[in-house]
PDB file of C-alpha atoms in Angstrom:
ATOM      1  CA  UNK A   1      -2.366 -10.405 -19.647  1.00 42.00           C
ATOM      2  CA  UNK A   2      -2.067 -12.274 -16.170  1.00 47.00           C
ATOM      3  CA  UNK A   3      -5.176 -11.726 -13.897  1.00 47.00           C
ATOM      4  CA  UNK A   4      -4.843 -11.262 -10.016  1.00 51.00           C
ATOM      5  CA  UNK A   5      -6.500 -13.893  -7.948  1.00 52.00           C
ATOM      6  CA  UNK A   6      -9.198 -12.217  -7.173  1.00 52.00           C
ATOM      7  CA  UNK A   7      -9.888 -11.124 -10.410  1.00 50.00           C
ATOM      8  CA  UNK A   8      -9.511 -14.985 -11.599  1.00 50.00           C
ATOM      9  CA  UNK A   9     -11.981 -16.602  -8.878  1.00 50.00           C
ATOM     10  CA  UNK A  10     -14.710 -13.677 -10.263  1.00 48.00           C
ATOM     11  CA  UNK A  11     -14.140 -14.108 -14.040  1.00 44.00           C
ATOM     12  CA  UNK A  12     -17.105 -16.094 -14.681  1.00 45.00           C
ATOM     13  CA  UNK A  13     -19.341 -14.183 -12.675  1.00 46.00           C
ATOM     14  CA  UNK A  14     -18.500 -11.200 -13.809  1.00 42.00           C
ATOM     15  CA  UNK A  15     -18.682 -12.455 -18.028  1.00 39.00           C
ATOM     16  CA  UNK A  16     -22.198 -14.007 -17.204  1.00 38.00           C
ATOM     17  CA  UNK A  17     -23.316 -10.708 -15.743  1.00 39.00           C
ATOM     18  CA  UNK A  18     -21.587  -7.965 -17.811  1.00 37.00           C
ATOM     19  CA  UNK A  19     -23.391  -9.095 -20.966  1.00 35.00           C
ATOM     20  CA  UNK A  20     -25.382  -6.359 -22.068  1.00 37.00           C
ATOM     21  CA  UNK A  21     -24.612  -4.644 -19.353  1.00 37.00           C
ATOM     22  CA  UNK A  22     -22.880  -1.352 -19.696  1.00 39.00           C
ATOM     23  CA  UNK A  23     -22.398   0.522 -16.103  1.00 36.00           C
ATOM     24  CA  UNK A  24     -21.244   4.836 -16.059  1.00 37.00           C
ATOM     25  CA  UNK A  25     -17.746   5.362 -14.147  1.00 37.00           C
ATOM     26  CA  UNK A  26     -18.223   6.864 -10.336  1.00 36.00           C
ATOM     27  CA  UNK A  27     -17.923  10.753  -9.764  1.00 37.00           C
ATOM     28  CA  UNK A  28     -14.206  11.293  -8.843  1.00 34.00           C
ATOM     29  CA  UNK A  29     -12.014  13.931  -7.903  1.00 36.00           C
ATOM     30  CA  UNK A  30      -9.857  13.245 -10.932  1.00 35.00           C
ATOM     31  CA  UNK A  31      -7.053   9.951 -11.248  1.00 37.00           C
ATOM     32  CA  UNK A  32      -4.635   9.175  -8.352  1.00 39.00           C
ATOM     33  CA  UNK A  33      -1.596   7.764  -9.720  1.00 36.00           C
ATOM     34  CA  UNK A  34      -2.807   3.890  -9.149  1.00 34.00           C
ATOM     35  CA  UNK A  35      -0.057   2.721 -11.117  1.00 37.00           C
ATOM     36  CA  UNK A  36       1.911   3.754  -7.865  1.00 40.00           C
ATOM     37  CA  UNK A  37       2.036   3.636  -4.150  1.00 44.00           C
ATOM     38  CA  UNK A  38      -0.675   5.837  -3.144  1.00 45.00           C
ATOM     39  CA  UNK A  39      -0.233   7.328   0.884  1.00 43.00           C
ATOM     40  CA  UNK A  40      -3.301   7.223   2.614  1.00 45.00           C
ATOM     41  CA  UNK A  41      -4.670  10.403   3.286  1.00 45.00           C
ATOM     42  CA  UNK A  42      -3.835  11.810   7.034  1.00 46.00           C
ATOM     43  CA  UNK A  43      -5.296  15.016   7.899  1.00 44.00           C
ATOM     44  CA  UNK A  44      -8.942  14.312   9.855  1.00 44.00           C
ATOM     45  CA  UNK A  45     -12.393  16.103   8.356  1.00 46.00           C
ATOM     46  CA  UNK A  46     -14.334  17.165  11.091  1.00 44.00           C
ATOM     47  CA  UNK A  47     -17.527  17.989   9.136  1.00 41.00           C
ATOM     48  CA  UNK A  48     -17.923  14.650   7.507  1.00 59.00           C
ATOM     49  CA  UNK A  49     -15.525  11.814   9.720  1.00 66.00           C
ATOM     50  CA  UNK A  50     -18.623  11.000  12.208  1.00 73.00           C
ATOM     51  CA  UNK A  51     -21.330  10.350   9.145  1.00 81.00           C
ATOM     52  CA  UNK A  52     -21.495   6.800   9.116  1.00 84.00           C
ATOM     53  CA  UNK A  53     -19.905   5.234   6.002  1.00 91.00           C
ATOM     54  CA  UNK A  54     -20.699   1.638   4.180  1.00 91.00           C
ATOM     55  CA  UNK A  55     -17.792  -0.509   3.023  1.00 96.00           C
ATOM     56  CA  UNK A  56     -19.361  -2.707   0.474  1.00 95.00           C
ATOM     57  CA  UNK A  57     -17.307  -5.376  -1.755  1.00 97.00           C
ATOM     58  CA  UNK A  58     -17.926  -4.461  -5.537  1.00 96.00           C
ATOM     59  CA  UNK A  59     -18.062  -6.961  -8.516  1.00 97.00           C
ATOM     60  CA  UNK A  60     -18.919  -5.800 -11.632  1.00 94.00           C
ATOM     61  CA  UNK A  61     -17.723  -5.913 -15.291  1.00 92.00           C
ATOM     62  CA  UNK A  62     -18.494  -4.667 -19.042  1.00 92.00           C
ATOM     63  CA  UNK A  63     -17.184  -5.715 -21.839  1.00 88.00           C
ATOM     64  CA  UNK A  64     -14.274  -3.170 -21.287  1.00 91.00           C
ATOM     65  CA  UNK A  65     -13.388  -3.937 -18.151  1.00 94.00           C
ATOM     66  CA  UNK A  66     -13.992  -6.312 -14.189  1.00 96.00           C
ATOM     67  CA  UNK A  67     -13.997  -5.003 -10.938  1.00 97.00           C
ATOM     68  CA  UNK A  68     -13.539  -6.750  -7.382  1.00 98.00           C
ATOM     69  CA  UNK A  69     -13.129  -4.824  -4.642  1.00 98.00           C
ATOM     70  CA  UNK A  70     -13.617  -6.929  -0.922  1.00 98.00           C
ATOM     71  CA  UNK A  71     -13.345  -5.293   2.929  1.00 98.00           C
ATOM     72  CA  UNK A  72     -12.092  -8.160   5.144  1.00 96.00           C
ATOM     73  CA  UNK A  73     -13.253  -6.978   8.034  1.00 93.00           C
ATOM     74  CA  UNK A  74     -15.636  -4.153   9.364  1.00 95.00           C
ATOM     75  CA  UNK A  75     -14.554  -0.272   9.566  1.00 96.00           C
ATOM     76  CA  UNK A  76     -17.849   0.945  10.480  1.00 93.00           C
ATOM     77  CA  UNK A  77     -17.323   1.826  13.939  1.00 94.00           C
ATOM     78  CA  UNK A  78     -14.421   4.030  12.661  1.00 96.00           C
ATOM     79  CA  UNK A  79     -16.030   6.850  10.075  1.00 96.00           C
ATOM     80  CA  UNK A  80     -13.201   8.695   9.291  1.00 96.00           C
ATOM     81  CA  UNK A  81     -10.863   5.870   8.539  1.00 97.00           C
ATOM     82  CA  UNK A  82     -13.644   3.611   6.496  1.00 97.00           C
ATOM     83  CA  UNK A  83     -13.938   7.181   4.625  1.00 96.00           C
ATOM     84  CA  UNK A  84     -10.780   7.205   3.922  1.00 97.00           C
ATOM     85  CA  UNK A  85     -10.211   3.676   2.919  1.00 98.00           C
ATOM     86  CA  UNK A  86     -13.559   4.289   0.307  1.00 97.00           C
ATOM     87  CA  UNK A  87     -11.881   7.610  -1.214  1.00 97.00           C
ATOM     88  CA  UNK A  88      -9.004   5.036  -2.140  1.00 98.00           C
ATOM     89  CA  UNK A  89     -10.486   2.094  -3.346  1.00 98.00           C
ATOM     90  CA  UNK A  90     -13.249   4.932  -5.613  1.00 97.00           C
ATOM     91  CA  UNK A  91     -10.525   6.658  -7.010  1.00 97.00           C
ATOM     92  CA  UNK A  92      -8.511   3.530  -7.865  1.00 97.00           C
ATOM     93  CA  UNK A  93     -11.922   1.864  -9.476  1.00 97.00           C
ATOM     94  CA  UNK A  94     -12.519   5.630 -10.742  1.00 96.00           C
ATOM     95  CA  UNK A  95      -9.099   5.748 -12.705  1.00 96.00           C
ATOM     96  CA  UNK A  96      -9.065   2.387 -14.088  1.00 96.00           C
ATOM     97  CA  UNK A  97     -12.497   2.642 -15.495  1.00 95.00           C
ATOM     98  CA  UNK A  98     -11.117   5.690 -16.717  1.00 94.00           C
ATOM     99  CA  UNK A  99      -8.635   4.322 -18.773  1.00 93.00           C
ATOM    100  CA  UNK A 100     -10.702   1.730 -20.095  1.00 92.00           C
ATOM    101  CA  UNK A 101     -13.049   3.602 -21.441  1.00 89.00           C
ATOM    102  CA  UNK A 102     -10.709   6.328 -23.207  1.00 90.00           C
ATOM    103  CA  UNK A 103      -8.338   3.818 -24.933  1.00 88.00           C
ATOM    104  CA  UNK A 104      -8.837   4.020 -28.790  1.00 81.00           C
ATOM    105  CA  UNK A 105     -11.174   0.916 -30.378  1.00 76.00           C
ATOM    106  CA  UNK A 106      -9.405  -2.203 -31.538  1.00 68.00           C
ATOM    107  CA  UNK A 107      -9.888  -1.465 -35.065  1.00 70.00           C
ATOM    108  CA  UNK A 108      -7.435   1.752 -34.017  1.00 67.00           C
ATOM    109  CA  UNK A 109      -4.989   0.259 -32.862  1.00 65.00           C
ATOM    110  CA  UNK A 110      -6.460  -0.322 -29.240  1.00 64.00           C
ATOM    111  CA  UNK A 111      -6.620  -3.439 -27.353  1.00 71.00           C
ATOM    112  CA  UNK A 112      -9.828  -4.831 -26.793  1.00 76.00           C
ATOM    113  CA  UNK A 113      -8.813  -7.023 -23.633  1.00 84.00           C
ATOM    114  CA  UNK A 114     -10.759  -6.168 -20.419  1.00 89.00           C
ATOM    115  CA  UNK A 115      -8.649  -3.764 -18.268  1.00 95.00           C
ATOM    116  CA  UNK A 116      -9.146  -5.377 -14.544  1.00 96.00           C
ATOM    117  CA  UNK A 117      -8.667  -3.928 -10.925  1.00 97.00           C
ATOM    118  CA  UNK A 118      -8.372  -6.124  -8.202  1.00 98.00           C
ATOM    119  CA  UNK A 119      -8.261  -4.674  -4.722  1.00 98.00           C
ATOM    120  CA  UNK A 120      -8.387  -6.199  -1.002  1.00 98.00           C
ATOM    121  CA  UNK A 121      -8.561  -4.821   2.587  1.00 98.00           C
ATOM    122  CA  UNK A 122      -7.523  -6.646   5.486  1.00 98.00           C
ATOM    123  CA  UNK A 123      -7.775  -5.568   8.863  1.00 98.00           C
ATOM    124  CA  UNK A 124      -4.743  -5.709  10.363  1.00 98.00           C
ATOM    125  CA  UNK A 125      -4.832  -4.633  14.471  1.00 97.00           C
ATOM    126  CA  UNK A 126      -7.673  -3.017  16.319  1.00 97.00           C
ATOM    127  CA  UNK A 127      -6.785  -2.056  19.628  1.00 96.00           C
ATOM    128  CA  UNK A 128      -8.504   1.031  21.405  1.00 95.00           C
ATOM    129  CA  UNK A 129      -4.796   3.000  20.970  1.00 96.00           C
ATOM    130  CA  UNK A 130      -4.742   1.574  16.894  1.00 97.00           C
ATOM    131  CA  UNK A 131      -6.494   0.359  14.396  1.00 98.00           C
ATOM    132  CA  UNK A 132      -4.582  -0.846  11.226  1.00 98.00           C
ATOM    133  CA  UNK A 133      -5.643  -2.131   7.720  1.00 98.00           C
ATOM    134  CA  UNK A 134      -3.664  -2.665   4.230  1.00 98.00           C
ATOM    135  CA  UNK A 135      -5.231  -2.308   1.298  1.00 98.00           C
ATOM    136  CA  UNK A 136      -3.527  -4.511  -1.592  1.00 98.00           C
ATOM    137  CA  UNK A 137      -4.076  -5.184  -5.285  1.00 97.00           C
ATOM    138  CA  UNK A 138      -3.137  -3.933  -8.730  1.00 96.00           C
ATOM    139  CA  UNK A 139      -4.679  -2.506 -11.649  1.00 96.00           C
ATOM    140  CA  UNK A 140      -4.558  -3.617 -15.133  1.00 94.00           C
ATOM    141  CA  UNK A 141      -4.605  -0.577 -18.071  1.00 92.00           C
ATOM    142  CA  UNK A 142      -2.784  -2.479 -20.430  1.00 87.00           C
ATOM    143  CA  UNK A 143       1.308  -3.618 -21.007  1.00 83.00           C
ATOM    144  CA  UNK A 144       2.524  -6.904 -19.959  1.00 83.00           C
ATOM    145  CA  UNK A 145       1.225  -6.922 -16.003  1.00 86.00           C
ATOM    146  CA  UNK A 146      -1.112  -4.969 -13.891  1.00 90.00           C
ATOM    147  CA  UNK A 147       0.446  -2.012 -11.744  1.00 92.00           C
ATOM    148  CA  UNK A 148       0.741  -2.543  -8.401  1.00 94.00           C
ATOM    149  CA  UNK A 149      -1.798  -0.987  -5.848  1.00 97.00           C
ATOM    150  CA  UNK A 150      -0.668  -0.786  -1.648  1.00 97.00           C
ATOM    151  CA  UNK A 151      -1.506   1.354   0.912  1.00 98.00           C
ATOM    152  CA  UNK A 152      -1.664   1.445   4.784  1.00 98.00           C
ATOM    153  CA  UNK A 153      -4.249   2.892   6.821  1.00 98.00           C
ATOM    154  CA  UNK A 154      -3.187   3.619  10.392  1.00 98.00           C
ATOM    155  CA  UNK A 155      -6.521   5.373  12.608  1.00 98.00           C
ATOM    156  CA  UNK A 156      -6.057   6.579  15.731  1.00 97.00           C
ATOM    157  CA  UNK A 157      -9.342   6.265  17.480  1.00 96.00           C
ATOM    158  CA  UNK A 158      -8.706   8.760  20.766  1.00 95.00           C
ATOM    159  CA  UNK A 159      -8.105  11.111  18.157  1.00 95.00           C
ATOM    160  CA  UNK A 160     -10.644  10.376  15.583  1.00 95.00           C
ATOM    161  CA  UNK A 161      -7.521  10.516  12.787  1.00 95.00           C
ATOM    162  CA  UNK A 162      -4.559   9.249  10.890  1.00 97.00           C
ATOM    163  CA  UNK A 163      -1.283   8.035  12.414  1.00 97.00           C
ATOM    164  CA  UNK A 164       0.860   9.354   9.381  1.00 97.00           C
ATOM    165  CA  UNK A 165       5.161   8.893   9.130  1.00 97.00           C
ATOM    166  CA  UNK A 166       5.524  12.637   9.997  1.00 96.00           C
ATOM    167  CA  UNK A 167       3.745  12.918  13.324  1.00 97.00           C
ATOM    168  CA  UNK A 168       5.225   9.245  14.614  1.00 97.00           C
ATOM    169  CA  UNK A 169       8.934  10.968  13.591  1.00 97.00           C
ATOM    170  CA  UNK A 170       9.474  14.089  14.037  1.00 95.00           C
ATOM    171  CA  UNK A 171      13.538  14.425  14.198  1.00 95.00           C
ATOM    172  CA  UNK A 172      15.025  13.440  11.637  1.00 97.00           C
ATOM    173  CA  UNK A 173      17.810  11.654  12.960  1.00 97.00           C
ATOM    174  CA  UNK A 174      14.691   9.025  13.545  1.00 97.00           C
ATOM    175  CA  UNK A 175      14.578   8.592   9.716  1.00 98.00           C
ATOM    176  CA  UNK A 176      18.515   8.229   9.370  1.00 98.00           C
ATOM    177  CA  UNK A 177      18.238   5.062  11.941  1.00 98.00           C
ATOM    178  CA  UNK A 178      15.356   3.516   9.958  1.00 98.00           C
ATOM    179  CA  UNK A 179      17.188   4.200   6.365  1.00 98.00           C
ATOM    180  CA  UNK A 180      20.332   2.620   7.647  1.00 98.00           C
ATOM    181  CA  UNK A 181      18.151  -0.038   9.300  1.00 98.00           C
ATOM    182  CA  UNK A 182      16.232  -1.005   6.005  1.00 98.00           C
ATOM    183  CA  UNK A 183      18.793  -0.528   3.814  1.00 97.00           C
ATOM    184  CA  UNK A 184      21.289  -3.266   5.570  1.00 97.00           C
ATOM    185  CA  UNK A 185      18.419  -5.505   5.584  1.00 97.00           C
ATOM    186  CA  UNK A 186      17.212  -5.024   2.073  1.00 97.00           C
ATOM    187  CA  UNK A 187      21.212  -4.959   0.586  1.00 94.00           C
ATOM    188  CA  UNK A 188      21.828  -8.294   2.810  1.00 94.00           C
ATOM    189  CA  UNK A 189      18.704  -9.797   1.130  1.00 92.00           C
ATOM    190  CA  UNK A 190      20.015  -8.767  -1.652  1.00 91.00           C
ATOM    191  CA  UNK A 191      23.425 -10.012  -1.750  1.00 89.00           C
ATOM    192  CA  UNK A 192      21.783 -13.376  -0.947  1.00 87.00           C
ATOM    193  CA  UNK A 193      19.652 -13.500  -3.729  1.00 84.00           C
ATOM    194  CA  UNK A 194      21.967 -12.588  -6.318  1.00 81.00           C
ATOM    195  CA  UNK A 195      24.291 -15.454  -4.425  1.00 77.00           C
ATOM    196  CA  UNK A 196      22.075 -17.685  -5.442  1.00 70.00           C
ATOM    197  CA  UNK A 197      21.479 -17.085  -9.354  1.00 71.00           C
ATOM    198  CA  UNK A 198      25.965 -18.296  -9.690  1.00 61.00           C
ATOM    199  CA  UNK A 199      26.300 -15.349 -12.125  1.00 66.00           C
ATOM    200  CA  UNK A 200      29.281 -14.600 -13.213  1.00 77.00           C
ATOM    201  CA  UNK A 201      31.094 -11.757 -11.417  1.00 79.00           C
ATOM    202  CA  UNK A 202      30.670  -9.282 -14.197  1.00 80.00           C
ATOM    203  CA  UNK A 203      26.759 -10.016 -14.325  1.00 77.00           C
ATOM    204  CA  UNK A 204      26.788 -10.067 -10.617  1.00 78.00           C
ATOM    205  CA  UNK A 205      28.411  -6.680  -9.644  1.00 80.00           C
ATOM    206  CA  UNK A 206      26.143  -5.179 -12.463  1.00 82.00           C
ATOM    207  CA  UNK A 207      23.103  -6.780 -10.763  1.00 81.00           C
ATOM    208  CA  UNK A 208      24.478  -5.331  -7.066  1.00 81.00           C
ATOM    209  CA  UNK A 209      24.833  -2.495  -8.491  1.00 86.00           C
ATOM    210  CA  UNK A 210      21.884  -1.817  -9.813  1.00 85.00           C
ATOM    211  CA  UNK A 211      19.268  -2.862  -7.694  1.00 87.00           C
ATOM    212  CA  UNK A 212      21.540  -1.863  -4.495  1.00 91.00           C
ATOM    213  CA  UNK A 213      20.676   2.175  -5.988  1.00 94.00           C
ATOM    214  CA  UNK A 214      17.122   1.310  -6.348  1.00 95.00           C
ATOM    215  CA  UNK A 215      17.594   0.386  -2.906  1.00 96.00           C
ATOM    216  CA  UNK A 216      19.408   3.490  -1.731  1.00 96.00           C
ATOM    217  CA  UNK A 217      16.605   5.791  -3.617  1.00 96.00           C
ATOM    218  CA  UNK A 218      13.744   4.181  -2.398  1.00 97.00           C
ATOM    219  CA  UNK A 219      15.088   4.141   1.500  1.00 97.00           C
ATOM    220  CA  UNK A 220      16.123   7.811   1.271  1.00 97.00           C
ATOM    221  CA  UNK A 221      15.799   9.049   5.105  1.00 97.00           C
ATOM    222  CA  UNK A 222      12.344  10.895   4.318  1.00 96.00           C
ATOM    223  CA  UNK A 223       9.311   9.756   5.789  1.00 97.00           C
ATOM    224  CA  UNK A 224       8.059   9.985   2.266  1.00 96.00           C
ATOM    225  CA  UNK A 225       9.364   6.778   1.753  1.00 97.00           C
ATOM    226  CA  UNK A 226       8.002   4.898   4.494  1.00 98.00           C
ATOM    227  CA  UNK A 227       4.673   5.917   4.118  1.00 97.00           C
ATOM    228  CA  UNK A 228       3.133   2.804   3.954  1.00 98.00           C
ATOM    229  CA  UNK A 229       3.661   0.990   7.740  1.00 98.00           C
ATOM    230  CA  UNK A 230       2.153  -1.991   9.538  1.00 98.00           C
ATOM    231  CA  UNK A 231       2.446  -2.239  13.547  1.00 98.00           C
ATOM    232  CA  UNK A 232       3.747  -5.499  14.523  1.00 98.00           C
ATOM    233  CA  UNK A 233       1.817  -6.547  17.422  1.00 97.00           C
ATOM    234  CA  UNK A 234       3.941  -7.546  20.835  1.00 95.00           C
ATOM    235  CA  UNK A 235       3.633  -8.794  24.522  1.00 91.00           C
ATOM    236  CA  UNK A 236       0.766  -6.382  26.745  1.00 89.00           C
ATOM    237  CA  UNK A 237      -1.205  -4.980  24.004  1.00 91.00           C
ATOM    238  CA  UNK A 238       2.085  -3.105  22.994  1.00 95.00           C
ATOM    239  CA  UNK A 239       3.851  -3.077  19.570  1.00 97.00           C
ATOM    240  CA  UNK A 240       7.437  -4.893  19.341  1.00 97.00           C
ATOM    241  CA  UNK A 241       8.199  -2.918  16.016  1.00 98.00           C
ATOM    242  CA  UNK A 242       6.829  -1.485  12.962  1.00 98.00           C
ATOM    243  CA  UNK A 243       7.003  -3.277   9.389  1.00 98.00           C
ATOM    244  CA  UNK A 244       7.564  -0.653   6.367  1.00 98.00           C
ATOM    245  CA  UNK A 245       6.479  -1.975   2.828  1.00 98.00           C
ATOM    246  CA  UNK A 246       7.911  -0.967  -0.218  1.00 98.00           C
ATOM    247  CA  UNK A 247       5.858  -1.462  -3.464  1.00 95.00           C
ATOM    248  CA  UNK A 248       7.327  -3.410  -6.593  1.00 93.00           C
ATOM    249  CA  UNK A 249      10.032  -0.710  -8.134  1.00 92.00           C
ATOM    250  CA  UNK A 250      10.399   1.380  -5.218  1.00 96.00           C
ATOM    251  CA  UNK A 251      13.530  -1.043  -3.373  1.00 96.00           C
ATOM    252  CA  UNK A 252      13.681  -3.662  -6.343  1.00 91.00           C
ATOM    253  CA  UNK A 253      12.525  -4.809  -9.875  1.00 89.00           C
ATOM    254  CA  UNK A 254       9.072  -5.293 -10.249  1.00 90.00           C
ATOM    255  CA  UNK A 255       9.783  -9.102 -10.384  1.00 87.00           C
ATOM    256  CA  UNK A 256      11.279  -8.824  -7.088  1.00 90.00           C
ATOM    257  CA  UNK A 257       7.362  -7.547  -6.028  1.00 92.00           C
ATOM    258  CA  UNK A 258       6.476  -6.324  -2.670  1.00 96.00           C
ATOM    259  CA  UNK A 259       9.413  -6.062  -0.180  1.00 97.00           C
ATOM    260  CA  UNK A 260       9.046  -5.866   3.691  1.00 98.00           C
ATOM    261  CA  UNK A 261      11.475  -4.587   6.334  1.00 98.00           C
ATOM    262  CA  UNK A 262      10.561  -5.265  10.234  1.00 98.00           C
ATOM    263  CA  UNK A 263      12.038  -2.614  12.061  1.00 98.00           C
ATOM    264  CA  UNK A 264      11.927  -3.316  16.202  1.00 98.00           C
ATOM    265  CA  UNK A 265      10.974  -1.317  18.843  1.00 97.00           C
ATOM    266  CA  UNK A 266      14.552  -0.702  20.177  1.00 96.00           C
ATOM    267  CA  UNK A 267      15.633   0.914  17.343  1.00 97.00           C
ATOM    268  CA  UNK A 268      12.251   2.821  16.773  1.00 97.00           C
ATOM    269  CA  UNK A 269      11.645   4.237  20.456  1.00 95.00           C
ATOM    270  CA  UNK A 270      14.142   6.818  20.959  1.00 96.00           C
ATOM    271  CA  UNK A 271      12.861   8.559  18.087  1.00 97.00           C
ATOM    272  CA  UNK A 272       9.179   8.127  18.497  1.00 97.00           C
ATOM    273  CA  UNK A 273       7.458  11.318  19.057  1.00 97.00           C
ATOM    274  CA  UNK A 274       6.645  11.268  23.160  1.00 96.00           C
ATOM    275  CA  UNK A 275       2.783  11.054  22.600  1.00 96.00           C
ATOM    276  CA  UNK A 276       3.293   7.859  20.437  1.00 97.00           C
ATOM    277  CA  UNK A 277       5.971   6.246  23.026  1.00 96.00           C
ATOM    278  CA  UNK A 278       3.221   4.479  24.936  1.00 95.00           C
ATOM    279  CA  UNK A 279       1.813   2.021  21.769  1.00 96.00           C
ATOM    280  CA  UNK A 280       5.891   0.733  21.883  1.00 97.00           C
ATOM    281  CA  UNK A 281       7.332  -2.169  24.283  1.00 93.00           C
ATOM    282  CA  UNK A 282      10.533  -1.382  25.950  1.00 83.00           C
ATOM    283  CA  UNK A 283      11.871   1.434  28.350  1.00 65.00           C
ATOM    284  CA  UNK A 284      10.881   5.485  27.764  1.00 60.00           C
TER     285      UNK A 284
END
């Protein structure tokens, strides 16, 4: 079992203070799917999105399993999008714990290494149009690596919500342009790589082959699959472009890990829904 960095600079903490300490799983709405990209959620709560919400990092650890959750930054003057970024990081800790605590003894069968999640947010942008963090990290329930944990949270702050893929894009021709966009870029990348390894033709058309239709899939022109997006600040407190991120196995192998495509504004705009235009550099 390989731990994340995070998990690695906490280790000895965590062993010193999980002895004889035994701590109950959160209440949950159920598991999430960590094991996969995870959207962040987009539709605003107007009952709850102005109660003021702490962002605290969280170490811990049992015998059964280590936490480390850390906020780079401070969400606090944004409710609704530190709630959000909370509901993600309690339902990832939620699940894992979860897991770890329903696996069958070692005498059974089970393994009786620590399952692990490691998860970090970064702010990304805050401008009074956009604010922007990524949440990254993986969680370990057992296998030969952790499964990979991403998500982007976009808050719009004039409108006290989530920027989501659907309301930035609302023709569909707009998702055809970014497909063809990200897939030339990720294929190119591709070709490149596989350059590199001097396979043999065979070996190398198999390899094209096969990751190029993990490719294909996993750029389909749905906003479903570019869910997770970072703005990509520019000149004038305007954004030159947006930067989609594709978790391990959506684009590639999960050795390949997580790939990014920068898409710029030029080929963006057009398609941008009018109300959105304005956060963009170029013409209308």
């Amino acid at each position: 079992m390989r731990h994340t960095p995070l998990i690695a600079a906490l280790m000895a903490g965590l062993l010193v203070t999980a002895v004889g300490c035994d701590r109950s799983p959160p209440d949950t709405a159920g598991p999430t799917g960590t094991g996969a990209t995870q959207p962040a959620p987009g539709l605003p709560d107007p009952v709850t999105d102005d109660q003021p919400v702490v962002l605290e990092d969280i170490v811990e650890g049992t015998s059964d399993y280590l936490v480390g959750i850390s906020y780079q930054g401070d969400a606090s003057a944004y409710p609704g999008l530190a709630r959000r970024m909370k509901a993600y990081a309690d339902s990832a800790r939620g699940e894992m714990i979860q897991a770890a605590q329903s696996r069958p003894p070692a005498e059974d069968g089970g393994s009786n290494a620590p399952y692990d999640l490691s998860l970090s947010f970064v702010e990304l942008l805050r401008t009074p149009q956009l604010v922007s963090w990524a949440a990254d990290g993986s969680s370990y329930t057992g296998g030969a690596h952790g499964m990979p944990l991403l998500a982007r949270f976009n808050w719009l702050p004039a409108r006290n919500r989530m920027l989501t893929p659907e309301e930035l894009v609302t023709d569909p021709a707009g998702w055809k342009a970014v497909s063809e966009y990200a897939r030339e870029q990720l294929h190119t990348r591709l070709s490149q790589r596989i350059d590199g390894d001097a396979s043999d033709p065979a070996e190398r058309n198999r390899m094209m082959r096969s990751a190029g239709r993990m490719i294909d899939e996993g750029t389909a022109p749905e906003p479903a699959q570019f869910g997770q997006f970072e703005p990509l600040p520019g000149a004038a407190g305007k954004l030159r472009g947006l930067r989609f991120v594709f978790s391990p196995y959506q684009v590639g192998p999960y050795s390949d890990g997580v790939q990014t495509v920068d898409v710029p504004a030029d080929v963006l705009k057009p398609y941008i829904a009018p109300e959105y235009r304005d956060l963009f550099e170029g013409g209308s």
